[in-house]
Coordinates of C-alpha atoms and ligand atoms in Angstrom, one line a residue:
M964 CA 26.3 4.8 -35.3
S965 CA 24.2 3.7 -32.3
Q966 CA 22.1 0.6 -32.6
P967 CA 18.4 1.2 -33.3
L968 CA 16.4 0.5 -30.2
V969 CA 14.7 -2.9 -30.0
P970 CA 11.1 -3.0 -31.3
I971 CA 8.4 -3.3 -28.6
C972 CA 5.2 -5.2 -29.4
V973 CA 2.4 -4.1 -27.0
I974 CA -0.6 -6.4 -27.2
G975 CA -3.8 -4.8 -26.0
A976 CA -4.5 -1.1 -26.6
G977 CA -6.7 -0.4 -23.5
T978 CA -5.9 1.7 -20.5
M979 CA -2.6 0.0 -19.8
G980 CA -1.5 -1.0 -23.3
R981 CA -1.7 2.6 -24.6
G982 CA 0.2 3.9 -21.6
I983 CA 3.0 1.4 -22.2
A984 CA 3.1 2.2 -25.9
Q985 CA 3.4 5.8 -25.0
V986 CA 6.4 5.4 -22.7
A987 CA 8.1 3.1 -25.2
L988 CA 7.6 5.7 -28.0
A989 CA 8.8 8.5 -25.8
S990 CA 12.0 6.6 -25.2
G991 CA 12.6 6.1 -28.9
H992 CA 11.5 2.6 -29.6
P993 CA 9.6 1.5 -32.7
V994 CA 6.3 0.2 -31.4
H995 CA 3.7 -2.3 -32.7
L996 CA 0.4 -1.8 -30.9
V997 CA -1.9 -4.8 -31.4
D998 CA -5.6 -5.0 -30.6
P999 CA -8.4 -6.8 -32.6
D1000 CA -10.6 -3.8 -31.8
A1001 CA -9.8 -1.2 -34.4
A1002 CA -11.7 1.5 -32.5
Q1003 CA -9.5 0.9 -29.5
L1004 CA -6.4 1.3 -31.7
A1005 CA -7.6 4.6 -33.1
A1006 CA -8.5 5.9 -29.6
A1007 CA -5.1 4.8 -28.3
E1008 CA -3.3 6.5 -31.1
S1009 CA -5.1 9.8 -30.7
E1010 CA -4.6 9.7 -26.9
I1011 CA -0.9 9.0 -27.3
I1012 CA -0.5 11.8 -29.7
T1013 CA -2.4 14.3 -27.5
R1014 CA -0.4 13.4 -24.5
L1015 CA 3.0 13.4 -26.2
T1016 CA 2.4 16.6 -28.2
R1017 CA 1.6 18.4 -24.9
K1018 CA 5.3 18.1 -24.1
D1019 CA 6.7 18.2 -27.6
P1020 CA 4.7 19.7 -30.5
A1021 CA 6.8 17.7 -33.0
A1022 CA 5.9 14.4 -31.3
G1023 CA 2.9 13.8 -33.7
A1024 CA 5.2 13.1 -36.7
L1025 CA 7.4 10.9 -34.6
V1026 CA 4.5 8.8 -33.5
E1027 CA 3.3 8.3 -37.1
E1028 CA 6.8 7.2 -38.0
R1029 CA 7.4 4.8 -35.2
L1030 CA 3.9 3.6 -34.1
D1031 CA 2.5 0.7 -36.1
L1032 CA -1.2 -0.1 -35.4
L1033 CA -2.1 -3.7 -36.0
T1034 CA -5.3 -5.7 -35.6
D1035 CA -3.4 -8.9 -35.7
L1036 CA -0.1 -9.8 -34.3
T1037 CA 1.1 -11.7 -37.3
Q1038 CA 1.1 -8.4 -39.3
A1039 CA 4.2 -7.3 -37.2
R1040 CA 7.7 -7.4 -38.8
T1041 CA 9.5 -10.4 -37.4
D1042 CA 12.5 -8.9 -35.8
P1043 CA 13.7 -11.6 -33.3
R1044 CA 14.9 -8.9 -30.9
T1045 CA 11.3 -7.7 -30.4
I1046 CA 10.2 -7.5 -26.8
V1047 CA 6.5 -8.4 -26.4
I1048 CA 4.5 -6.8 -23.6
E1049 CA 0.9 -8.1 -23.2
A1050 CA -1.8 -5.9 -21.5
I1051 CA -5.0 -7.7 -22.5
L1052 CA -7.9 -9.3 -20.7
E1053 CA -7.0 -10.7 -17.2
R1054 CA -7.6 -14.3 -18.1
L1055 CA -5.1 -17.1 -17.9
D1056 CA -6.2 -19.0 -21.0
V1057 CA -6.4 -15.8 -23.2
K1058 CA -3.0 -14.6 -22.1
Q1059 CA -1.4 -18.0 -22.7
T1060 CA -2.9 -18.2 -26.2
V1061 CA -1.8 -14.7 -27.1
L1062 CA 1.8 -15.2 -25.8
R1063 CA 2.0 -18.6 -27.5
R1064 CA 1.1 -16.9 -30.8
A1065 CA 3.7 -14.2 -30.1
A1066 CA 6.4 -16.8 -29.5
D1067 CA 5.4 -18.6 -32.7
H1068 CA 5.6 -15.3 -34.6
F1069 CA 8.8 -13.7 -33.2
G1070 CA 10.7 -16.9 -32.3
T1071 CA 10.7 -18.9 -29.1
S1072 CA 13.7 -17.1 -27.7
C1073 CA 12.0 -13.7 -27.8
I1074 CA 11.2 -12.1 -24.4
L1075 CA 7.5 -12.1 -23.4
A1076 CA 6.4 -9.7 -20.7
T1077 CA 3.0 -9.8 -19.0
N1078 CA 1.4 -6.9 -17.3
T1079 CA -0.9 -9.2 -15.3
S1080 CA -1.9 -7.8 -12.0
S1081 CA -3.4 -10.9 -10.4
L1082 CA -2.5 -14.0 -12.3
S1083 CA 0.5 -16.2 -11.6
V1084 CA 3.4 -15.4 -14.0
T1085 CA 4.6 -19.0 -13.5
A1086 CA 1.2 -20.2 -14.7
I1087 CA 1.1 -17.9 -17.7
A1088 CA 4.7 -19.0 -18.7
A1089 CA 3.6 -22.7 -18.5
G1090 CA 1.5 -22.1 -21.6
V1091 CA 4.3 -21.0 -24.0
P1092 CA 7.0 -23.1 -25.6
D1093 CA 9.9 -21.6 -23.6
P1094 CA 8.7 -20.5 -20.1
S1095 CA 12.1 -19.2 -19.2
R1096 CA 11.5 -16.2 -21.5
V1097 CA 8.3 -15.0 -19.7
V1098 CA 8.6 -12.3 -17.1
G1099 CA 6.0 -10.1 -15.3
M1100 CA 6.2 -6.4 -16.0
H1101 CA 3.6 -4.9 -13.7
F1102 CA 3.0 -1.3 -14.4
F1103 CA 0.7 1.0 -12.4
N1104 CA -2.0 3.2 -13.7
P1105 CA -1.5 5.8 -15.2
V1106 CA 1.6 4.3 -16.8
P1107 CA 3.3 7.5 -18.0
V1108 CA 2.9 9.0 -14.5
M1109 CA 3.5 6.1 -12.0
R1110 CA 7.2 5.4 -11.6
L1111 CA 7.0 1.9 -10.2
V1112 CA 7.3 -1.3 -12.2
E1113 CA 7.2 -4.6 -10.4
V1114 CA 9.5 -7.0 -12.3
V1115 CA 8.1 -10.4 -11.5
R1116 CA 10.2 -13.6 -11.8
G1117 CA 8.2 -16.7 -12.5
L1118 CA 9.5 -20.1 -11.3
Q1119 CA 11.1 -20.7 -14.6
S1120 CA 12.1 -17.2 -15.8
D1121 CA 15.8 -17.0 -16.7
D1122 CA 18.1 -14.2 -15.5
E1123 CA 18.7 -12.9 -19.0
A1124 CA 15.0 -12.2 -19.5
V1125 CA 14.6 -10.7 -16.0
D1126 CA 17.6 -8.5 -16.6
A1127 CA 16.4 -7.4 -20.0
I1128 CA 13.0 -6.4 -18.7
T1129 CA 14.6 -4.6 -15.7
E1130 CA 16.9 -2.6 -18.1
L1131 CA 14.0 -1.7 -20.3
A1132 CA 11.9 -0.4 -17.4
E1133 CA 14.9 1.6 -16.1
R1134 CA 15.6 3.0 -19.5
W1135 CA 12.0 4.2 -19.5
G1136 CA 12.6 6.1 -16.3
K1137 CA 10.8 3.6 -14.1
S1138 CA 12.0 2.4 -10.6
V1139 CA 12.0 -1.4 -10.5
A1140 CA 11.0 -3.5 -7.5
H1141 CA 12.0 -7.2 -8.0
V1142 CA 9.5 -9.7 -6.8
R1143 CA 8.9 -13.4 -7.1
S1144 CA 5.6 -14.5 -8.6
V1145 CA 3.3 -14.7 -5.6
P1146 CA -0.3 -13.6 -5.4
G1147 CA -0.6 -9.8 -5.3
F1148 CA 3.2 -9.5 -5.9
I1149 CA 4.4 -6.7 -3.5
V1150 CA 1.9 -3.9 -3.7
N1151 CA -1.4 -5.7 -3.9
R1152 CA -0.4 -8.0 -1.2
V1153 CA 1.2 -5.7 1.4
A1154 CA -1.6 -3.0 0.9
R1155 CA -4.4 -5.5 1.7
A1156 CA -4.0 -4.6 5.4
F1157 CA -4.5 -0.9 4.7
Y1158 CA -8.1 -1.8 3.8
G1159 CA -8.6 -5.0 5.8
E1160 CA -7.6 -3.6 9.2
S1161 CA -9.5 -0.3 8.6
L1162 CA -12.6 -2.3 7.9
R1163 CA -12.1 -4.3 11.1
L1164 CA -11.9 -1.1 13.1
V1165 CA -15.3 0.0 11.6
E1166 CA -16.7 -3.4 12.3
E1167 CA -15.6 -3.1 15.9
R1168 CA -17.1 0.4 15.9
A1169 CA -13.8 1.9 17.0
G1170 CA -14.5 4.8 14.7
T1171 CA -16.4 5.9 11.6
P1172 CA -14.9 5.7 8.1
E1173 CA -14.5 9.5 8.1
T1174 CA -12.7 9.5 11.4
I1175 CA -10.4 6.7 10.3
D1176 CA -9.7 8.4 7.0
E1177 CA -8.9 11.7 8.8
L1178 CA -6.6 10.0 11.2
M1179 CA -4.7 8.2 8.4
R1180 CA -4.3 11.5 6.6
A1181 CA -3.6 13.8 9.5
A1182 CA -1.7 11.5 11.9
G1183 CA -0.5 8.9 9.4
G1184 CA 0.6 11.3 6.6
F1185 CA -1.3 9.3 3.9
R1186 CA -2.6 11.2 1.0
M1187 CA -5.9 9.4 1.1
G1188 CA -7.7 7.5 3.8
P1189 CA -8.6 3.8 3.2
F1190 CA -12.3 4.4 2.8
E1191 CA -12.1 7.3 0.3
L1192 CA -9.5 5.2 -1.6
M1193 CA -11.8 2.2 -1.7
D1194 CA -14.5 4.5 -3.1
L1195 CA -12.1 5.8 -5.7
I1196 CA -10.9 2.3 -6.8
G1197 CA -14.5 1.0 -6.7
N1198 CA -15.7 -1.2 -3.9
D1199 CA -16.5 -3.9 -6.3
V1200 CA -13.0 -3.9 -7.7
N1201 CA -11.3 -3.7 -4.3
F1202 CA -13.6 -6.5 -2.9
A1203 CA -12.8 -8.7 -6.0
V1204 CA -9.0 -8.1 -5.6
T1205 CA -9.3 -8.9 -1.8
R1206 CA -11.2 -12.1 -2.5
T1207 CA -8.7 -13.2 -5.2
V1208 CA -5.7 -12.6 -2.9
W1209 CA -7.4 -14.3 0.0
A1210 CA -8.3 -17.4 -2.1
S1211 CA -4.8 -17.5 -3.6
Y1212 CA -3.3 -17.6 -0.1
D1213 CA -5.6 -20.5 0.7
Y1214 CA -7.9 -18.4 2.7
D1215 CA -5.3 -17.1 5.2
P1216 CA -7.2 -14.9 7.7
R1217 CA -4.7 -12.1 7.2
F1218 CA -6.3 -11.4 3.9
A1219 CA -9.9 -12.1 4.8
P1220 CA -12.4 -9.7 3.3
S1221 CA -15.0 -7.9 5.4
L1222 CA -18.8 -8.4 5.5
I1223 CA -18.9 -4.6 5.2
Q1224 CA -17.5 -4.9 1.7
S1225 CA -19.9 -7.5 0.6
E1226 CA -22.8 -5.5 1.9
I1227 CA -21.7 -2.3 0.3
V1228 CA -21.2 -4.1 -3.0
A1229 CA -24.6 -5.8 -2.7
A1230 CA -26.2 -2.5 -2.2
G1231 CA -24.6 -1.1 -5.4
R1232 CA -22.7 1.5 -3.5
L1233 CA -19.6 1.0 -5.6
G1234 CA -18.0 4.4 -4.8
R1235 CA -17.4 7.5 -6.8
K1236 CA -18.5 5.8 -10.0
T1237 CA -22.1 5.3 -8.7
G1238 CA -22.2 8.5 -6.6
Q1239 CA -22.2 6.6 -3.3
G1240 CA -19.9 4.3 -1.5
F1241 CA -18.7 4.8 2.0
F1242 CA -19.4 8.4 1.3
E1243 CA -21.7 10.4 -1.0
Y1244 CA -20.3 12.1 -4.2
G1245 CA -21.7 14.8 -6.4
E1246 CA -21.1 18.3 -7.5
S1247 CA -22.4 20.0 -4.3
V1248 CA -21.3 17.3 -1.9
E1249 CA -18.3 18.1 0.2
R1250 CA -15.9 15.5 1.7
P1251 CA -17.3 14.6 5.1
L1252 CA -14.9 15.6 7.9
P1253 CA -15.3 14.2 11.4
R1254 CA -15.8 16.5 14.3
A1255 CA -12.8 16.6 16.7
A1256 CA -13.4 16.6 20.5
D1257 CA -14.4 19.9 22.0
V1258 CA -11.8 21.6 24.2
D1259 CA -13.0 22.1 27.7
A1260 CA -12.4 25.7 28.8
A1261 CA -11.8 24.8 32.5
A1262 CA -9.3 22.2 31.5
Q1263 CA -7.5 24.7 29.4
A1264 CA -7.2 27.1 32.3
R1265 CA -6.1 24.5 34.8
D1266 CA -2.4 24.4 35.7
I1267 CA -1.2 20.8 35.8
T1268 CA 2.4 19.8 36.4
M1269 CA 3.6 17.5 33.7
I1270 CA 6.6 15.2 33.8
L1271 CA 8.0 13.3 30.8
H1272 CA 9.3 10.0 32.0
G1273 CA 11.7 8.2 29.7
S1274 CA 12.2 9.2 26.1
D1275 CA 9.6 8.9 23.4
D1276 CA 9.8 11.1 20.3
Q1277 CA 6.1 11.6 20.0
L1278 CA 5.5 12.4 23.6
G1279 CA 8.5 14.8 23.7
T1280 CA 7.4 16.5 20.5
L1281 CA 3.8 16.9 21.8
L1282 CA 5.0 18.8 24.9
T1283 CA 7.4 20.9 22.9
R1284 CA 4.8 21.8 20.3
A1285 CA 2.4 22.7 23.1
G1286 CA 5.0 25.1 24.5
V1287 CA 4.4 24.0 28.1
E1288 CA 7.0 23.6 30.9
F1289 CA 7.6 20.0 31.9
G1290 CA 10.0 18.0 34.0
R1291 CA 12.0 15.0 32.8
T1292 CA 13.1 11.8 34.4
E1293 CA 15.0 8.8 33.0
S1294 CA 12.7 5.8 32.7
E1295 CA 12.3 2.5 30.8
D1296 CA 8.5 3.3 30.8
P1297 CA 7.9 6.3 28.6
H1298 CA 4.9 8.3 29.6
I1299 CA 3.7 11.8 30.5
E1300 CA 2.7 12.0 34.1
F1301 CA -0.1 14.6 34.6
V1302 CA 0.6 14.9 38.3
G1303 CA -2.4 14.1 40.4
A1304 CA -4.5 13.2 37.3
G1305 CA -3.0 10.1 35.7
S1306 CA -0.6 9.1 32.8
V1307 CA -0.5 9.5 29.0
L1308 CA 1.0 6.6 27.1
I1309 CA 1.4 5.8 23.4
T1310 CA -0.5 2.6 22.6
R1311 CA 1.5 -0.6 22.8
G1312 CA -1.6 -2.7 22.0
L1313 CA -3.3 -3.0 25.3
T1314 CA -6.5 -1.1 25.9
A1315 CA -6.7 1.9 28.2
R1316 CA -8.7 -0.2 30.6
E1317 CA -5.9 -2.8 30.7
E1318 CA -3.2 -0.2 31.1
T1319 CA -5.3 1.5 33.9
S1320 CA -5.6 -1.8 35.8
R1321 CA -1.9 -2.6 35.4
R1322 CA -0.7 0.8 36.5
G1323 CA -3.4 1.5 39.2
E1324 CA -4.0 5.0 38.0
P1325 CA -6.1 6.7 35.2
V1326 CA -4.6 6.3 31.8
L1327 CA -5.0 8.0 28.5
L1328 CA -3.7 6.2 25.4
L1329 CA -2.6 8.1 22.4
D1330 CA -2.4 6.6 18.9
R1331 CA 0.9 6.7 17.0
C1332 CA 1.7 9.4 14.5
L1333 CA 4.1 8.9 11.6
A1334 CA 5.5 12.4 11.7
P1335 CA 4.9 13.8 15.3
S1336 CA 6.2 17.2 14.5
T1337 CA 3.7 17.9 11.7
A1338 CA 0.7 15.7 12.7
T1339 CA -2.5 17.6 13.1
A1340 CA -4.8 15.0 14.6
V1341 CA -4.5 12.0 16.8
A1342 CA -6.8 9.2 18.2
L1343 CA -7.1 8.6 21.9
A1344 CA -9.0 6.5 24.4
S1345 CA -9.1 7.1 28.1
T1346 CA -10.6 5.6 31.3
D1347 CA -11.0 9.0 33.0
A1348 CA -12.9 12.1 31.8
P1349 CA -10.9 14.8 33.6
L1350 CA -7.6 13.3 32.4
A1351 CA -9.1 13.2 28.8
D1352 CA -10.1 16.9 29.1
A1353 CA -6.6 17.8 30.2
V1354 CA -4.9 15.9 27.4
I1355 CA -7.3 17.3 24.8
A1356 CA -6.5 20.8 26.0
L1357 CA -2.7 20.0 25.8
L1358 CA -3.2 18.7 22.2
H1359 CA -5.2 21.8 21.3
R1360 CA -2.2 24.0 22.4
A1361 CA 0.0 21.8 20.2
G1362 CA -2.3 22.3 17.2
V1363 CA -3.4 18.7 17.2
R1364 CA -7.1 17.8 17.0
A1365 CA -8.2 15.0 19.3
F1366 CA -10.4 12.2 18.1
P1367 CA -11.7 9.9 20.9
V1368 CA -12.2 6.4 19.6
A1369 CA -13.5 3.2 21.3
D1370 CA -11.0 1.6 23.6
V1371 CA -9.8 -1.0 21.1
P1372 CA -6.4 -2.7 21.2
G1373 CA -3.8 -0.8 19.2
L1374 CA -6.1 2.1 18.3
V1375 CA -6.1 3.2 14.7
V1376 CA -2.9 4.4 12.9
A1377 CA -0.5 2.2 15.1
R1378 CA -2.7 -0.8 14.4
I1379 CA -3.2 -0.4 10.7
L1380 CA 0.5 0.4 10.1
S1381 CA 1.7 -2.5 12.3
M1382 CA -0.5 -4.9 10.3
I1383 CA 1.0 -3.5 7.0
A1384 CA 4.5 -3.8 8.4
N1385 CA 3.8 -7.4 9.5
E1386 CA 2.8 -8.3 5.9
A1387 CA 6.0 -6.6 4.6
W1388 CA 8.2 -8.6 7.1
E1389 CA 6.5 -11.8 6.0
T1390 CA 6.9 -10.9 2.3
A1391 CA 10.6 -10.4 2.9
Y1392 CA 10.9 -13.4 5.1
H1393 CA 9.7 -15.7 2.3
D1394 CA 12.2 -14.1 0.0
V1395 CA 9.5 -12.7 -2.3
A1396 CA 11.2 -9.3 -2.4
S1397 CA 13.9 -7.4 -0.4
P1398 CA 13.0 -4.9 2.3
G1399 CA 14.4 -2.1 0.1
D1400 CA 12.3 -3.2 -2.9
I1401 CA 9.2 -3.5 -0.7
D1402 CA 9.6 0.0 0.8
N1403 CA 10.2 1.4 -2.7
A1404 CA 7.2 -0.4 -4.1
M1405 CA 4.8 0.9 -1.4
V1406 CA 6.0 4.5 -1.7
L1407 CA 5.9 4.6 -5.5
G1408 CA 3.1 2.2 -6.2
T1409 CA 0.7 3.4 -3.5
N1410 CA 2.0 6.9 -2.5
Y1411 CA 2.6 5.8 1.1
P1412 CA 4.4 8.5 3.0
M1413 CA 7.2 6.0 3.8
G1414 CA 7.8 2.3 3.4
P1415 CA 6.7 -0.2 6.1
F1416 CA 10.3 -1.1 7.0
A1417 CA 11.1 2.6 7.3
W1418 CA 8.3 3.0 9.8
S1419 CA 9.2 -0.2 11.6
A1420 CA 12.6 1.2 12.1
Q1421 CA 11.3 4.6 13.2
W1422 CA 9.0 3.1 15.8
S1423 CA 11.5 0.3 16.3
S1424 CA 10.6 -3.2 15.3
H1425 CA 10.1 -4.4 18.9
R1426 CA 7.3 -1.9 19.3
V1427 CA 5.6 -3.2 16.2
L1428 CA 6.0 -6.8 17.5
E1429 CA 4.7 -5.8 20.9
L1430 CA 1.6 -4.3 19.4
L1431 CA 0.9 -7.3 17.2
D1432 CA 1.4 -9.7 20.1
A1433 CA -1.0 -7.7 22.2
L1434 CA -3.6 -7.9 19.3
W1435 CA -3.1 -11.6 19.2
S1436 CA -3.6 -11.9 23.0
S1437 CA -6.8 -9.8 22.7
Y1438 CA -8.4 -11.5 19.7
H1439 CA -6.8 -14.9 19.4
D1440 CA -7.3 -14.4 15.7
P1441 CA -4.5 -15.9 13.5
R1442 CA -4.6 -12.8 11.3
Y1443 CA -2.6 -11.1 14.1
R1444 CA 0.2 -13.7 14.2
A1445 CA 3.5 -11.8 14.0
S1446 CA 5.9 -12.7 11.2
F1447 CA 8.8 -14.9 12.4
A1448 CA 11.2 -12.4 10.7
L1449 CA 9.9 -9.6 12.8
R1450 CA 10.2 -11.7 16.0
T1451 CA 13.7 -12.6 15.1
A1452 CA 14.7 -9.0 14.4
A1453 CA 13.1 -7.9 17.7
P1454 CA 13.8 -10.8 20.1
A1455 CA 12.2 -11.0 23.5
S1456 CA 15.4 -10.0 25.2
S1457 CA 15.5 -6.8 23.3
L1458 CA 12.0 -6.0 24.5
A1459 CA 13.3 -5.8 28.0
N1460 CA 16.2 -3.4 27.2
G1461 CA 14.6 -1.6 24.3
Q1462 CA 17.3 -2.4 21.9
A1463 CA 15.5 -3.5 18.7
K1464 CA 17.6 -4.8 15.9
E1465 CA 16.4 -3.3 12.7
A1466 CA 14.9 -4.7 9.6
R1467 CA 17.4 -4.4 6.8
S1468 CA 20.1 -6.4 8.4
H1469 CA 17.9 -9.2 9.6
V1470 CA 15.5 -10.4 6.9
Ligands
LIG2990 P1 -8.6 -2.8 -20.9 O1 -9.9 -3.5 -20.8 O2 -8.6 -1.3 -20.8 O3 -7.9 -3.2 -22.2 C1 -7.7 -4.5 -22.6 C2 -7.5 -4.4 -24.1 O4 -7.1 -5.7 -24.6 C3 -8.8 -4.1 -24.9 O5 -8.5 -3.0 -25.8 C4 -9.1 -5.4 -25.7 O6 -9.6 -5.1 -27.0 C5 -7.7 -6.0 -25.8 N1 -7.7 -7.4 -26.0 C6 -8.5 -8.4 -25.5 N2 -8.2 -9.6 -25.9 C7 -7.2 -9.4 -26.8 C8 -6.4 -10.3 -27.6 N3 -6.6 -11.6 -27.6 N4 -5.4 -9.8 -28.3 C9 -5.1 -8.4 -28.3 N5 -5.8 -7.6 -27.6 C10 -6.9 -8.0 -26.8 O7 -7.7 -3.4 -19.7 P2 -6.5 -2.8 -18.9 O8 -7.1 -2.1 -17.7 O9 -5.6 -2.0 -19.8 O10 -5.8 -4.1 -18.3 C11 -5.0 -4.9 -19.2 C12 -4.1 -5.8 -18.3 O11 -3.3 -5.0 -17.4 C13 -4.9 -6.7 -17.4 O12 -4.1 -7.9 -17.3 C14 -4.9 -6.0 -16.1 O13 -5.0 -6.9 -15.0 C15 -3.5 -5.4 -16.1 N6 -3.4 -4.2 -15.2 C16 -4.4 -3.2 -15.2 C17 -4.2 -2.1 -14.4 C18 -5.3 -1.1 -14.3 O14 -5.2 -0.2 -13.4 N7 -6.2 -1.0 -15.2 C19 -3.0 -1.9 -13.5 C20 -2.0 -3.0 -13.7 C21 -2.2 -4.0 -14.5

C-alpha cells in the first residue's frame, strides 16, 4: 500500500493561503488550514469547494474528509512529517512568532515554508529554533493558476529542506525556480526595470503611457503594457514594492522609484480599484489607444531604391513583409539605405541626431521588436521629415504602425528590455539564480513573451551591452551601468567582429 501523503499545515486562510490549501487538497494531501479569523476559514472553505467541484463534482466530500479548519495551530494533529506553509501578514515579527509556535508544536525538525514576497527568508529563519528547516516557497496569485513557485534558500537552509519543498511544489504541478534569499527574489527584482524604465521614458517625455504600453504590446509582444499593469496591481502597491526593493538594495539607483509614482499615489489615483490611475476606468470607458503616424500619400507613391546593407533580422523582415524589391550588400554596418534620402538603423543607444552627425546623412532610428515577423507597431525617431515619411510608408506596407517618439537614447522597447536583461545578468552574476531559472521565472511569473536571457541571445548580448553603454554615456547615471557578467559575455573584441558569446555558457 502506498504511504499516505504528508500532512500540510497552511497558516493564514487569506488570498494566498486558501489557494495553497486548494492545490494541496487537489494533490491528495490532508490539510490543516489555520487562521484566528473564523470567518476567513469559512470563506476559504466555501471558495475551495466551489473551485474544486467545478472540475470534479465529487470534490466536496473529499474536501470535508481531508480539510481540517482550525482557529489555533495547537489544535492540529502532531504528525512530525507535517510540512508547514505560512501565508499570513507580511511582518517579520509576526511570521517569526507563528513559525516558532509551529516548530514547538510539530517538532523542531519539521519543515517550515514561508510564502513571504518581500521579507528576507534568512531573517525569518533566524527567529525559529532550527533555521536550517526554513525555506521560502513563493507562490504567485492566483495560486491554482500560476505555475511558478520560487523556492528560496535562506543563508542557513539545509539541502534536505530545500529538496523537500522543491519536490512538493513539483508534485503540485508547479515549475520551480531556485533562488537565494535576496530582496525581490527573481521576479520582483528583475521586473522592476519594466516599470522603472517606462516611467523614466514618460519623465523624459519620450512618449505617453498609452504609446509606451502599445509599443510594449505590439512590438514587444507583452500581454500588458507597464502602465496598464501598474494600474491593475495598484499604483500604491507597486510604489510600495519599488520603495522596499530600492531600500533593501541600499538605494541602488537601478531600483529608484519615480516621482511620477509618488504624485499619482498622492493624488489617490491608485489604478483600476479607484477608477483612475494612469488611465480612466469604468463601464463605458475604453482602453486609450495612441494614434499612429499618418501615412503620407505622396511618400507612398514615391519610388525609392532601397538597399539592405549587412544582415539584421528585423530590417530584412521589414523589407520582406513590405513586399518591396531591394538590393543587398555585405556590411558590418547593418542598415537600409534609402538611396538619395538617408539611412534606417535599428537603435544601438545613440540618438538619431548623434547617428546623423556620425554618418553625415539623414538617419531614421527604429526601435527593436521582439518578434519582427509578427510585430504590428514600432517606435521611431528621425532627423529628417522626408525620410520619416518614406519609412512610415514602408512600415505601412508591412502592416506595422509607426509611432514617432522623442529622440531619446535607446528608444522604448530596446531600452526597457535591455534594462530588464541587465538586471537578469546581474542576478545570475551574483549567483542568486541560474539564467535558466531566471528566464523560467520571468515567463511563468510575469507572462513575459520570453525570458531576458532568451532575448539577449536573440539580439546578441553585445548589442544589449552596446545599448546600455550608450545610455551610460548619455546620462552618466549609475542605473545604466552594465553588469560585469554581460560585459564578460560580450567582450569589447567581440563588438568589433560581431561575435557575441552568449549567456548560458558564461554566467
Ligand atoms: P491576506 O490578507 O489575504 O491573508 C492573510 C491571512 O492571514 C488573513 O486571513 C489573516 O487572518 C491571517 N493571519 C494574520 N495573522 C495570523 C496569525 N498570526 N496566524 C494565522 N493567521 C493569521 O494576505 P495574502 O495576500 O494572502 O498574503 C499572505 C502572504 O503571502 C504575505 O506574506 C504576502 O506577502 C504573501 N504573498 C502575497 C501575494 C499576493 O498576491 N497577495 C503573492 C505572493 C505572496
